[in-house]
């Protein structure tokens, strides 16, 4: 298939990153709107693949997907949905796997990825352990959504007189001038998850000057550190840790997280990412059969 392309899809709630590779040409990265976790995921991936391939046959289609459940973890079903692209191989996995591969590669250790949502994955002599990544209704402790939700809660508590005043109120009022109407407008917004997560940046920016924001960041750091120490313990892995995602751009969360991990593992080594989640998706096709993560990848 001389005109065939290989597609790597890093599918998150905020956006879908796609790498289109063709023999003899430099890869091209494209962006698409994020997946909706309240709708079937595989048809969404299939549509992005169709658009990104521009009708060319597909040699390899690999996808790392946020919110992927056992009900849809079926590469054969995805292959059937894009049958007209005549894919040679289809690989499908949770984005915690592709994030780990893109960040630590073949090393043992833990990767915590905190953006709109959050998931931690550890690989060690004891196998593989996933911690959290259970979505904004049941988990995602320390995620952007979690920070934003805590900010909104604090603002409404201050408004009621149940909590201390906070400069986060002015941030929320910039979006919803009438605070008492905010909850109705938010609940009716189809993009409410990303809207809530948007407030995380304001929390991080005010951590040095606002006690409420500082407390939220400290709590997020505690949750993220707990997830990592739990994952490392479950697989008996050496404390090699990489923390990725927008939440860790906040100095208060990152410094608190690292301090808490050092208290448990004085020998912890924090490692910069070797690559991105998209690099990890692209690496799925070359993942050895004996690799601990291979059992978490569906292939057809």
Coordinates of N, CA and C in Angstrom, one line a residue, residues 11-16 33-45 65-68 72 136 189-193:
X11 N -6.7 10.5 22.2 CA -8.0 11.0 22.4 C -8.4 11.3 23.8
X12 N -8.4 12.6 24.1 CA -8.8 13.1 25.4 C -10.1 13.9 25.4
X13 N -10.5 14.3 26.6 CA -11.8 15.1 26.7 C -11.6 16.5 26.2
X14 N -10.4 17.0 26.3 CA -10.2 18.4 25.8 C -9.9 18.5 24.4
X15 N -9.3 17.5 23.8 CA -9.0 17.5 22.4 C -8.5 16.1 22.0
X16 N -8.5 15.9 20.6 CA -7.9 14.7 20.1 C -6.8 15.1 19.2
X33 N -11.7 18.3 18.0 CA -12.4 18.5 19.3 C -12.3 17.2 20.1
X34 N -12.4 17.4 21.4 CA -12.3 16.2 22.3 C -13.4 15.3 22.2
X35 N -13.2 14.1 22.8 CA -14.2 13.1 22.8 C -15.3 13.4 23.8
X36 N -16.5 12.9 23.6 CA -17.6 13.0 24.6 C -17.7 11.7 25.3
X37 N -17.6 11.7 26.6 CA -17.7 10.4 27.3 C -19.1 10.0 27.6
X38 N -20.1 10.9 27.2 CA -21.5 10.6 27.4 C -22.1 10.0 26.1
X39 N -21.2 9.7 25.2 CA -21.7 9.1 23.9 C -20.7 8.0 23.5
X40 N -21.1 7.0 22.7 CA -20.2 5.9 22.3 C -18.9 6.5 21.8
X41 N -17.8 5.9 22.2 CA -16.5 6.4 21.9 C -16.0 5.9 20.5
X42 N -16.2 4.7 20.2 CA -15.6 4.1 18.9 C -16.1 4.8 17.7
X43 N -17.4 5.2 17.6 CA -17.9 5.9 16.4 C -17.2 7.3 16.3
X44 N -16.9 7.9 17.4 CA -16.2 9.2 17.4 C -14.7 9.0 16.9
X45 N -14.1 7.9 17.3 CA -12.7 7.7 16.8 C -12.7 7.4 15.3
X65 N -7.2 6.2 24.4 CA -8.5 6.9 24.6 C -8.8 7.1 26.1
X66 N -9.1 8.3 26.4 CA -9.6 8.6 27.8 C -11.0 8.1 27.9
X67 N -11.3 7.5 29.1 CA -12.6 7.0 29.3 C -13.0 5.7 28.7
X68 N -12.0 5.0 28.2 CA -12.3 3.8 27.5 C -12.6 2.7 28.5
X72 N -16.2 -1.1 25.4 CA -15.8 -0.6 24.1 C -14.3 -0.9 23.7
X136 N -15.1 12.2 36.2 CA -15.4 13.4 37.1 C -16.5 13.1 38.1
X189 N -25.0 23.5 30.2 CA -23.9 23.6 29.2 C -23.4 22.3 28.8
X190 N -23.5 21.9 27.5 CA -23.0 20.6 27.1 C -21.5 20.5 27.3
X191 N -20.8 21.6 27.4 CA -19.3 21.5 27.6 C -19.0 21.7 29.1
X192 N -19.9 21.4 30.0 CA -19.7 21.7 31.4 C -18.4 21.1 32.0
X193 N -18.0 20.0 31.6 CA -16.8 19.4 32.2 C -15.6 20.2 31.9

